[in-house]
CSV table of C-alpha atoms in Angstrom, one decimal:
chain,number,residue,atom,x,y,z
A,11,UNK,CA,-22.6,50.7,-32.3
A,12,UNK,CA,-24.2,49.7,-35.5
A,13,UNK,CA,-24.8,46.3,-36.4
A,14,UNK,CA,-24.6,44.5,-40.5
A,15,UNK,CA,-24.3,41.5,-41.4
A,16,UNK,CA,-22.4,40.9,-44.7
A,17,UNK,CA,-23.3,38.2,-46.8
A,18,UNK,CA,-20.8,37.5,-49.7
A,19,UNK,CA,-20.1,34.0,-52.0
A,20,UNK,CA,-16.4,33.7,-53.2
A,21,UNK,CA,-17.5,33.2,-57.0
A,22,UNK,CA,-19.1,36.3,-57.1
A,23,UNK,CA,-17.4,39.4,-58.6
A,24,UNK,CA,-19.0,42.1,-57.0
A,25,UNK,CA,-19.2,40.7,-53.8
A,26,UNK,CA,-15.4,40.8,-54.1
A,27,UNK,CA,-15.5,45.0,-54.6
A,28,UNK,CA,-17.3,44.9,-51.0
A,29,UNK,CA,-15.0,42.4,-49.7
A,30,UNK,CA,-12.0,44.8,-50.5
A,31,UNK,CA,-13.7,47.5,-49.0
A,32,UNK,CA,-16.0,47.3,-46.3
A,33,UNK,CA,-14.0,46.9,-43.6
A,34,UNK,CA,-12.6,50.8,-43.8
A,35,UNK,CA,-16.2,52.3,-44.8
A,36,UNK,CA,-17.2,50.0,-41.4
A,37,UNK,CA,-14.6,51.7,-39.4
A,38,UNK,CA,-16.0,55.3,-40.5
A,39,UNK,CA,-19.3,54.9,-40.3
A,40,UNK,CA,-19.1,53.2,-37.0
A,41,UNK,CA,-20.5,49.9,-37.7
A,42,UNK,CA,-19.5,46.1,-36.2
A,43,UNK,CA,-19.9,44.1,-39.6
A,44,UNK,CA,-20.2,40.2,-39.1
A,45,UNK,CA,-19.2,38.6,-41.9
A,46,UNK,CA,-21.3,35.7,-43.3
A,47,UNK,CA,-19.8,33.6,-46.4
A,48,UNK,CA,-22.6,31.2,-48.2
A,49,UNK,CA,-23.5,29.5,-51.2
A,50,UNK,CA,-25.4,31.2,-54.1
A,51,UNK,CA,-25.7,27.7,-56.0
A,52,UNK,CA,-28.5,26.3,-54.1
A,53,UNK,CA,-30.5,29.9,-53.9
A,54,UNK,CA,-30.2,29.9,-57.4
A,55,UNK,CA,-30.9,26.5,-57.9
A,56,UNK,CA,-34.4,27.3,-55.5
A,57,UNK,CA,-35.0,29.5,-58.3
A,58,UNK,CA,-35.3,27.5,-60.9
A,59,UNK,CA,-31.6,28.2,-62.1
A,60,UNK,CA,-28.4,26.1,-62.1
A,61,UNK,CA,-25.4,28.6,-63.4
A,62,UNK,CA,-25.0,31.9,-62.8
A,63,UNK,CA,-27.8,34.3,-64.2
A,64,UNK,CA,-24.8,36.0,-65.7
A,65,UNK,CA,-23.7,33.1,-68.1
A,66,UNK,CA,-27.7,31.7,-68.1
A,67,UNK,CA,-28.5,35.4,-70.2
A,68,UNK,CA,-25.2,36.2,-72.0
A,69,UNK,CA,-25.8,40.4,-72.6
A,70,UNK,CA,-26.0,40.5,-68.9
A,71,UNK,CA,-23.0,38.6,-68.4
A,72,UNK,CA,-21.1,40.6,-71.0
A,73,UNK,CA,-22.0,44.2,-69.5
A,74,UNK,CA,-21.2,42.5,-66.2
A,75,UNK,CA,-17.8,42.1,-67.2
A,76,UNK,CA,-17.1,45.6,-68.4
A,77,UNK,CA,-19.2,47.1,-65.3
A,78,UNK,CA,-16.8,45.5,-63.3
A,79,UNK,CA,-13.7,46.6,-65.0
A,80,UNK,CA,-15.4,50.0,-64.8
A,81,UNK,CA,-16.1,49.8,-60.7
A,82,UNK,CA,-12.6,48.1,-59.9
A,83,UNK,CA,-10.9,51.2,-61.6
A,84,UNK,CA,-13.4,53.8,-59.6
A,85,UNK,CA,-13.0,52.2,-56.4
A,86,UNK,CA,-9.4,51.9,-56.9
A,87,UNK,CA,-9.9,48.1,-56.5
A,88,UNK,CA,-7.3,45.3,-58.8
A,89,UNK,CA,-9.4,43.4,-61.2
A,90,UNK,CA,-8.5,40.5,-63.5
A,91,UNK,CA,-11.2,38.2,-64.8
A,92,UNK,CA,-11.0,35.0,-63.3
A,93,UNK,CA,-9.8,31.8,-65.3
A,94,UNK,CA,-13.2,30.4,-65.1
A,95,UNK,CA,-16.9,31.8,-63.9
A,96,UNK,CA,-18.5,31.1,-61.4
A,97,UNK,CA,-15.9,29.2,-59.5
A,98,UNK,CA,-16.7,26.9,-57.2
A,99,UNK,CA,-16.8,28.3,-53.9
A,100,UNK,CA,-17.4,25.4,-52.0
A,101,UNK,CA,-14.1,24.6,-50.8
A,102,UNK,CA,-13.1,28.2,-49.3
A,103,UNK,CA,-16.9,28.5,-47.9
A,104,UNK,CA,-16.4,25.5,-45.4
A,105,UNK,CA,-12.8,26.9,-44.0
A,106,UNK,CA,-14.5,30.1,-43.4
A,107,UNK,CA,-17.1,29.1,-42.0
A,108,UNK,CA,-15.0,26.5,-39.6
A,109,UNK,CA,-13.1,29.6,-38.5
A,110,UNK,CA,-16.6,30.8,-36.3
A,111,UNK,CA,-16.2,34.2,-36.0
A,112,UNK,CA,-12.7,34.1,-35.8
A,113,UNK,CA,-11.1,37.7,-37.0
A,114,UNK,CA,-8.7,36.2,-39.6
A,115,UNK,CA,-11.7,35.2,-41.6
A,116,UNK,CA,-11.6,38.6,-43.1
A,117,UNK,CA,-8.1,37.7,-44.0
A,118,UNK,CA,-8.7,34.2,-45.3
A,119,UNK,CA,-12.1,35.6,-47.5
A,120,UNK,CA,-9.7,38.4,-48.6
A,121,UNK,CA,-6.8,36.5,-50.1
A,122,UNK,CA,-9.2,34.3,-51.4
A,123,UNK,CA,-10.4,37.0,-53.4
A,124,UNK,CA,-7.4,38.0,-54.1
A,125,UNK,CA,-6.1,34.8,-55.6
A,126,UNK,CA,-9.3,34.5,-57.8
A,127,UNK,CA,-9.7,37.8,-59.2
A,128,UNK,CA,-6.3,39.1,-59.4
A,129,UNK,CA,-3.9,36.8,-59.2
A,130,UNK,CA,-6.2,34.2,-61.4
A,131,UNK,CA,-6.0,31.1,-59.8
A,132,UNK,CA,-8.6,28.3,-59.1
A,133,UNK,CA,-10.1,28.4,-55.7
A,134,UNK,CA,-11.5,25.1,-55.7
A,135,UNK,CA,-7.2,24.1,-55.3
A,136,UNK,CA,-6.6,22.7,-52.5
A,137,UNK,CA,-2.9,23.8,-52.7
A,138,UNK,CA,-4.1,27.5,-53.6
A,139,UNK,CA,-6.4,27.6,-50.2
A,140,UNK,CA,-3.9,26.2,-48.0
A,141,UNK,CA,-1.3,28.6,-49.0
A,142,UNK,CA,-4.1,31.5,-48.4
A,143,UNK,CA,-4.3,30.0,-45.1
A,144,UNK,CA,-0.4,29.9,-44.5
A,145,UNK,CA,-0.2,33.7,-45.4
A,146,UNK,CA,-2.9,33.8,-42.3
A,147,UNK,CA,-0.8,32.6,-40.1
A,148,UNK,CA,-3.0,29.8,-39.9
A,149,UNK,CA,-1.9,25.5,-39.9
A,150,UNK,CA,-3.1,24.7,-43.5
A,151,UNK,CA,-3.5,21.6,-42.8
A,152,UNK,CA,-5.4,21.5,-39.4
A,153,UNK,CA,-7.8,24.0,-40.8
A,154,UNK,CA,-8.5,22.1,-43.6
A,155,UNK,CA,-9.3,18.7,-42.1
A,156,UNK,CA,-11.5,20.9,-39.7
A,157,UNK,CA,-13.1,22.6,-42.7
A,158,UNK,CA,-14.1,18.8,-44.1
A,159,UNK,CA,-15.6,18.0,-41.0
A,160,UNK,CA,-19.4,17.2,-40.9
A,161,UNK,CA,-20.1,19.6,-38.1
A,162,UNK,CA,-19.1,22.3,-41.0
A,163,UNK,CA,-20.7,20.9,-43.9
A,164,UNK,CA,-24.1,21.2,-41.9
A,165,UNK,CA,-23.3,24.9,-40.8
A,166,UNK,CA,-22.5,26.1,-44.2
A,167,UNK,CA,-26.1,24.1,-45.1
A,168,UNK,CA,-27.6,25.6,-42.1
A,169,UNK,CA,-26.0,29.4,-43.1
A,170,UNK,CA,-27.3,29.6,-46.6
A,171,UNK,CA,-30.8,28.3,-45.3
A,172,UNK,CA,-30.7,31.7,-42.8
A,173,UNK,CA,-29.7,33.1,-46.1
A,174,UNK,CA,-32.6,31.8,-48.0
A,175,UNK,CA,-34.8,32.8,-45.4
A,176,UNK,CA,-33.7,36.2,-44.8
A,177,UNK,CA,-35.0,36.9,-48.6
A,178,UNK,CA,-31.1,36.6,-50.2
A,179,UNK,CA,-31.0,36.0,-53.8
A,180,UNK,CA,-28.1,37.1,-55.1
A,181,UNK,CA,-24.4,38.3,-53.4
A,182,UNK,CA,-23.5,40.5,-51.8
A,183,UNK,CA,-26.1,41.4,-49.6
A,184,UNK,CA,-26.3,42.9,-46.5
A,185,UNK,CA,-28.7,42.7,-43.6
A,186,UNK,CA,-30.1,44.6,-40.5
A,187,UNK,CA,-31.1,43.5,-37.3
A,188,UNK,CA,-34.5,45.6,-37.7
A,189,UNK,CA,-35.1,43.2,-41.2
A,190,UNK,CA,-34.1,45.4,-43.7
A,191,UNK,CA,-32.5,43.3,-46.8
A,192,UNK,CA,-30.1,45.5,-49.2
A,193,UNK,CA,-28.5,43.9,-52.1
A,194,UNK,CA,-25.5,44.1,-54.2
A,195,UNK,CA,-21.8,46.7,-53.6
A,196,UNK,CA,-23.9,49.5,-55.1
A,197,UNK,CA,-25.7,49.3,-51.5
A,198,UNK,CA,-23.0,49.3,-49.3
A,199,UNK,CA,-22.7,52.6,-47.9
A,200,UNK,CA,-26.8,52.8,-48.1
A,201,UNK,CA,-26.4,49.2,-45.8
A,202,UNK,CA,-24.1,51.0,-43.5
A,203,UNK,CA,-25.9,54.2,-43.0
A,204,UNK,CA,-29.4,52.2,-42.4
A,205,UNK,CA,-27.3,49.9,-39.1
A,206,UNK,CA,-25.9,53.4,-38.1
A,207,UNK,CA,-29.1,55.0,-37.8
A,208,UNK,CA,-30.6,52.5,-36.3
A,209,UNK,CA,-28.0,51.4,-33.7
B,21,UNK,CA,-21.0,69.4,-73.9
B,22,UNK,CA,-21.4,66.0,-73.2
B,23,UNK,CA,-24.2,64.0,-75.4
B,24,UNK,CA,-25.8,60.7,-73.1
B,25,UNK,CA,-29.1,58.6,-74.3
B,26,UNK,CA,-31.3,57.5,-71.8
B,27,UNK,CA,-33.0,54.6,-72.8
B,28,UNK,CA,-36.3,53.7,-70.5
B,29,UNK,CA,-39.3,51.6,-70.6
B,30,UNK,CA,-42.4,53.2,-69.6
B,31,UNK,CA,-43.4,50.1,-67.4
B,32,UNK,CA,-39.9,49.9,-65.4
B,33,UNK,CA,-39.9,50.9,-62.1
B,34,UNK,CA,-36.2,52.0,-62.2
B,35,UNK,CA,-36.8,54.1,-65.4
B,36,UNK,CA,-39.3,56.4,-63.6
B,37,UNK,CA,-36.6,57.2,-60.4
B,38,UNK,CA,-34.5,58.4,-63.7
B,39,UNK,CA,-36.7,60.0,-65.4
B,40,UNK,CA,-37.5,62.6,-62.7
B,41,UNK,CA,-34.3,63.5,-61.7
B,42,UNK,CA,-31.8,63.5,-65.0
B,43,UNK,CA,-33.1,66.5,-66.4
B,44,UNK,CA,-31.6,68.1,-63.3
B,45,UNK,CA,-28.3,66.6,-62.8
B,46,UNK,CA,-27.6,66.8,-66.6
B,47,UNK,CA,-28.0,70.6,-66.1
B,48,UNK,CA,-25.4,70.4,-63.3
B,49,UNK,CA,-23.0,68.3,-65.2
B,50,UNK,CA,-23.6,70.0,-68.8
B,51,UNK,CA,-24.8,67.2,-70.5
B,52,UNK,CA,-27.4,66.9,-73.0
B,53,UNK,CA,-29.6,63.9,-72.7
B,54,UNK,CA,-31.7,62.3,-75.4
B,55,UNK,CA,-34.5,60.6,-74.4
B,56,UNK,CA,-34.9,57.5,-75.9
B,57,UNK,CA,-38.4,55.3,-75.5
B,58,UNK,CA,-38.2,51.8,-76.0
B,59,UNK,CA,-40.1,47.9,-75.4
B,60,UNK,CA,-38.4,45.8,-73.1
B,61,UNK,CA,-41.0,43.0,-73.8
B,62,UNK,CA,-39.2,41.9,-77.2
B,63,UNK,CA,-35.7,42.1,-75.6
B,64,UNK,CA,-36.9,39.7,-72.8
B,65,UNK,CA,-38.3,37.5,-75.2
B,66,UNK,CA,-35.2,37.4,-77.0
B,67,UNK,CA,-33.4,35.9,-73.6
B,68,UNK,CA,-36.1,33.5,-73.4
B,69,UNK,CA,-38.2,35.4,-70.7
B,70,UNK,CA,-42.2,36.3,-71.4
B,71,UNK,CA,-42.5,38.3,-68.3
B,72,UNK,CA,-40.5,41.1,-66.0
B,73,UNK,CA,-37.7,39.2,-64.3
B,74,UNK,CA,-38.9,40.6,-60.7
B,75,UNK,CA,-42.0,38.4,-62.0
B,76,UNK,CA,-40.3,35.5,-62.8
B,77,UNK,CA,-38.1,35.3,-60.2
B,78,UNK,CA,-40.4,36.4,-57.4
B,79,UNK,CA,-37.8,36.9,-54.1
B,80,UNK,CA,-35.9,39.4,-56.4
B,81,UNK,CA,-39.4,41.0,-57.0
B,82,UNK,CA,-40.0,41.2,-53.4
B,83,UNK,CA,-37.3,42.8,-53.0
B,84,UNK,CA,-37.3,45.5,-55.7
B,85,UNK,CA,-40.6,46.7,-54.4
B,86,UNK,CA,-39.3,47.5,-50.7
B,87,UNK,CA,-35.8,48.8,-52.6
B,88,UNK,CA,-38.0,50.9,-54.7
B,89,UNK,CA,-39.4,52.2,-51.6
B,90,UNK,CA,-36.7,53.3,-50.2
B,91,UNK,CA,-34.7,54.9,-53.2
B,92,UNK,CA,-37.7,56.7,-53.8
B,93,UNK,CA,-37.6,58.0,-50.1
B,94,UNK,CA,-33.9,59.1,-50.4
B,95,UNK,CA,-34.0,60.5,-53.8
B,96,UNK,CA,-37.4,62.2,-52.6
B,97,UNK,CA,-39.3,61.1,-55.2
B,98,UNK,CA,-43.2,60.3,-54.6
B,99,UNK,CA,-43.5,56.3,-55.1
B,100,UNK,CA,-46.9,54.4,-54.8
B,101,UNK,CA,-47.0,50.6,-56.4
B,102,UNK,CA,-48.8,50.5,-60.0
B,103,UNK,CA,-52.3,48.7,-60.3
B,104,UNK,CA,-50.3,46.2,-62.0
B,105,UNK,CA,-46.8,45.3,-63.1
B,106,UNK,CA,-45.2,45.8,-65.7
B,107,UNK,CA,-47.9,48.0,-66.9
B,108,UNK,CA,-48.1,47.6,-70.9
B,109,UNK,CA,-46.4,51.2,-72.2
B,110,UNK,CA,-46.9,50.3,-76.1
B,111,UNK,CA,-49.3,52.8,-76.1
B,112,UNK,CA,-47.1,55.6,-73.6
B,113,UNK,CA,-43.8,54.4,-76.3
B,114,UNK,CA,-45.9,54.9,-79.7
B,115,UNK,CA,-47.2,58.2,-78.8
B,116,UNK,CA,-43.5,59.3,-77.1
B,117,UNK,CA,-41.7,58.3,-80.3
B,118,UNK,CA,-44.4,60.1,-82.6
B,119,UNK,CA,-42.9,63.2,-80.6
B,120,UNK,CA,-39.6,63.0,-82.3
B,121,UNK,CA,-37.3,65.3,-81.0
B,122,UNK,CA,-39.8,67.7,-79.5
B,123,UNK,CA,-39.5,69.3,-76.4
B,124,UNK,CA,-42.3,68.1,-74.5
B,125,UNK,CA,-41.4,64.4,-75.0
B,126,UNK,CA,-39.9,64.7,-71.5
B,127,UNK,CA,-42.8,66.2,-70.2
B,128,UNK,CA,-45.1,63.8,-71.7
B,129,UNK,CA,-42.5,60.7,-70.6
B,130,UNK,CA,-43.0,62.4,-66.9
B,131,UNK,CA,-46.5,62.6,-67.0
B,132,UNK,CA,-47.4,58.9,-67.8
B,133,UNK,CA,-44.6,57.9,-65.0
B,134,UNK,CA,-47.0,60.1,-62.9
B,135,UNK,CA,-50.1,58.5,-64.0
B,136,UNK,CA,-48.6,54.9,-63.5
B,137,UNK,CA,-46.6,55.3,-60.3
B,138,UNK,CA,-48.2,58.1,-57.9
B,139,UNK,CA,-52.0,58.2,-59.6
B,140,UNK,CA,-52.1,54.3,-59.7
B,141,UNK,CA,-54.1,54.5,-63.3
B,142,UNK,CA,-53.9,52.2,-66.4
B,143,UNK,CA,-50.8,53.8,-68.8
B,144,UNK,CA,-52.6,51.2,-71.4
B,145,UNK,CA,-55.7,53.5,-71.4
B,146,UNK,CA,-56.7,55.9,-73.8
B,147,UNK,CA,-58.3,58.3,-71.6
B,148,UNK,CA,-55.4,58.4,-68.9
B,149,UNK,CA,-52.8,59.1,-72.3
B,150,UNK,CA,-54.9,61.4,-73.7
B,151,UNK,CA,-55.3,63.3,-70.0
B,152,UNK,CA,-51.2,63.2,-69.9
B,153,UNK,CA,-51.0,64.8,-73.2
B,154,UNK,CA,-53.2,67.4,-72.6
B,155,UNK,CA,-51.5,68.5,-69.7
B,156,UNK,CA,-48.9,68.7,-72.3
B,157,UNK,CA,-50.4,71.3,-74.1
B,158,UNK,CA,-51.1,68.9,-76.8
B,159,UNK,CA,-54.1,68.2,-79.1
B,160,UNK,CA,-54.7,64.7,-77.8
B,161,UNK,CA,-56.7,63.3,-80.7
B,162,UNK,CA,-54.3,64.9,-83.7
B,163,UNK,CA,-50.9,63.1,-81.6
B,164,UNK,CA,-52.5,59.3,-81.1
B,165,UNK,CA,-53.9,59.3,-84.5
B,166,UNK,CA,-50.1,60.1,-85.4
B,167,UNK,CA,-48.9,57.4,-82.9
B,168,UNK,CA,-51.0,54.6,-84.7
B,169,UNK,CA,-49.5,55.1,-87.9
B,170,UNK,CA,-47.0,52.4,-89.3
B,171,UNK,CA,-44.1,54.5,-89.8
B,172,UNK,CA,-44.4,55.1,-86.2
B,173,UNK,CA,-45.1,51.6,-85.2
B,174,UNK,CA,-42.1,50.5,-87.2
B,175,UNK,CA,-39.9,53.1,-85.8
B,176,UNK,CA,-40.4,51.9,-82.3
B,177,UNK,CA,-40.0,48.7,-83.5
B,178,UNK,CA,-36.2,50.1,-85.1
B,179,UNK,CA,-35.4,51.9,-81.5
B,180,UNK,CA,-35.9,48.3,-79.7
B,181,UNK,CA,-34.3,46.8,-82.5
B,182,UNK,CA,-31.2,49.4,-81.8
B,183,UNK,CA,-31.5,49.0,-78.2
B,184,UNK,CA,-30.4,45.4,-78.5
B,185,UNK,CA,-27.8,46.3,-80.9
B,186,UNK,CA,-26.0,48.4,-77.9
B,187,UNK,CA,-26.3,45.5,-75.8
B,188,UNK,CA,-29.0,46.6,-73.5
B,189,UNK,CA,-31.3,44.3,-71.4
B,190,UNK,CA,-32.9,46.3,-69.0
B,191,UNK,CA,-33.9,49.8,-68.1
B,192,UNK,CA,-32.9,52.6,-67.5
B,193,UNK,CA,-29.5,52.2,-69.6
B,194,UNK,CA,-27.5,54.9,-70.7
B,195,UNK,CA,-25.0,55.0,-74.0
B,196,UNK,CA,-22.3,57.1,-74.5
B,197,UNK,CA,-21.2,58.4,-77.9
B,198,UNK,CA,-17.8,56.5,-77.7
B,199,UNK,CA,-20.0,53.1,-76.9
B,200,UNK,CA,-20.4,52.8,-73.7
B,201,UNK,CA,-23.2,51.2,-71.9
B,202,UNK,CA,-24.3,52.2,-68.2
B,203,UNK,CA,-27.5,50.0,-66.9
B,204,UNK,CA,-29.8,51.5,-64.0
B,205,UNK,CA,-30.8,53.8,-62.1
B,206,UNK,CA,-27.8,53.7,-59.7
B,207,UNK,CA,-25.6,54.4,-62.6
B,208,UNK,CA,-26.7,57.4,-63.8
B,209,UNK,CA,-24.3,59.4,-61.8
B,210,UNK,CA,-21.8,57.9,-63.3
B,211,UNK,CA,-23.0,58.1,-66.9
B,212,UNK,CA,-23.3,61.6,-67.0
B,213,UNK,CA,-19.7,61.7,-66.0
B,214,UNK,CA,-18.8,59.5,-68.7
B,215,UNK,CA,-20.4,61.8,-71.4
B,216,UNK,CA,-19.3,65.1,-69.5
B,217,UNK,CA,-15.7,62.9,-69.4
B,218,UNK,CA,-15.5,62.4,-73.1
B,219,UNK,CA,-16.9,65.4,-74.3
């Protein structure tokens, strides 16, 4: 069975149209996709820039806003733009990554999502992650004193150096086990195809 | 039938895996394409960037050269990497505008994507322009004395001027006639169908 590993950011829009999707294009192209939440803000950062490159040049941002609008309707995916951009992913970065490969951390990145980008809340709430988590079927409250452990602060750290390394620079990407780096949900089924073949 | 303009820059990467295959899949979606030369350099500038992005932000370069390498391989389009980058195509967009309308822009636009990524020459020199519009069928000498005049110069300079007007910051875009803008390569699909859509 193929192998990808799917690296996504909960600020970032189009990482949320592979978020809503991949795990059905996965199940048909036969490939076991590990899914690996990070932070953008210190790649970017690396780079010499501290907001998003779509608010640091403006025309970009502004086509990206209508691009997305465009691909949530093709896909068939909801779309509402978020009450603020980028929102701080921080908070819903650590619970996912305290969940370890857990499988309701599809779940939990999904609602996320879902709260941000459709139902337009703010992620960095407290009281609108802990209610993602209860719609989990997870204990909001055990998860999230788990989530502000050190132990998890220093794996998200130590996951978005892998990311760094593995030549990541924007979300979402995807990655192979024989190297390869693809970037962005206009990738996705060229990602899939590439762990399929090479399984 | 549809109408669609495709903007490109003759030292964009992205523009040439467009310009070799949209005369073909306009055909199969009956859509007529107007090719549409213009300067990236004074839209950077404009954002406050004096060089290609994949320059100034040198992961993302990194990895548009191995993504180029593979789009290239599954659109099965030849691909070798330029003697430089970007390549200066003042010279390639002068000489394309002074063409007008004509025909045998797209020939000549084809030819000096030719030169610059499979023949690995200079797009800047005289000699290699001169050899592309031959090939054309052209009187090389008559054409660049025609593409160093002003009213040329300064209609290049009202295309880019244009261009930015429409909201574009990178190439290949597309526009449709009810003001719509589609940016890349990857969206070219997609653009035809818009202009096929509204037709």
């Amino acid at each position: 069975m193929g192998k990808l590993d799917f690296w996504y950011e909960f600020g970032s829009t189009y990482s949320y149209l592979t978020a809503m999707r991949i795990e059905t294009l996965a199940a048909e192209a036969g490939v076991d996709v590990r899914w690996r939440p990070f932070l953008l803000g210190p790649i970017f950062r690396a780079q010499g820039m501290d907001d998003s490159p779509f608010n640091i040049y403006p025309v970009k941002g502004a086509y990206m806003w209508r691009d997305m609008e465009r691909q949530a309707a093709r896909l068939g995916v909801p779309f509402r733009a978020p009450i603020s951009f980028p929102q701080n992913g921080l908070l819903a970065a650590r619970v996912a990554i305290s969940c370890g490969d857990a499988d309701w951390v599809r779940a939990f990145s999904k609602g996320v999502y879902q709260a941000e980008f459709v139902d337009c809340l703010s992620i960095s709430d407290v009281a609108v992650i802990s209610n993602v988590l209860q719609k989990c079927g997870q204990d909001a409250d055990t998860v999230l004193e788990q989530a502000s452990s050190d132990q998890v602060k220093s794996s998200l750290r130590a996951v978005t150096d892998e990311a760094s390394a593995a030549g990541i620079f924007g979300a979402p990407s995807f990655t192979t086990k024989d190297g390869e780096l693809f970037w962005g949900n206009d990738r996705l089924k060229e990602a899939l195809e590439w762990a399929q073949k090479i399984a």
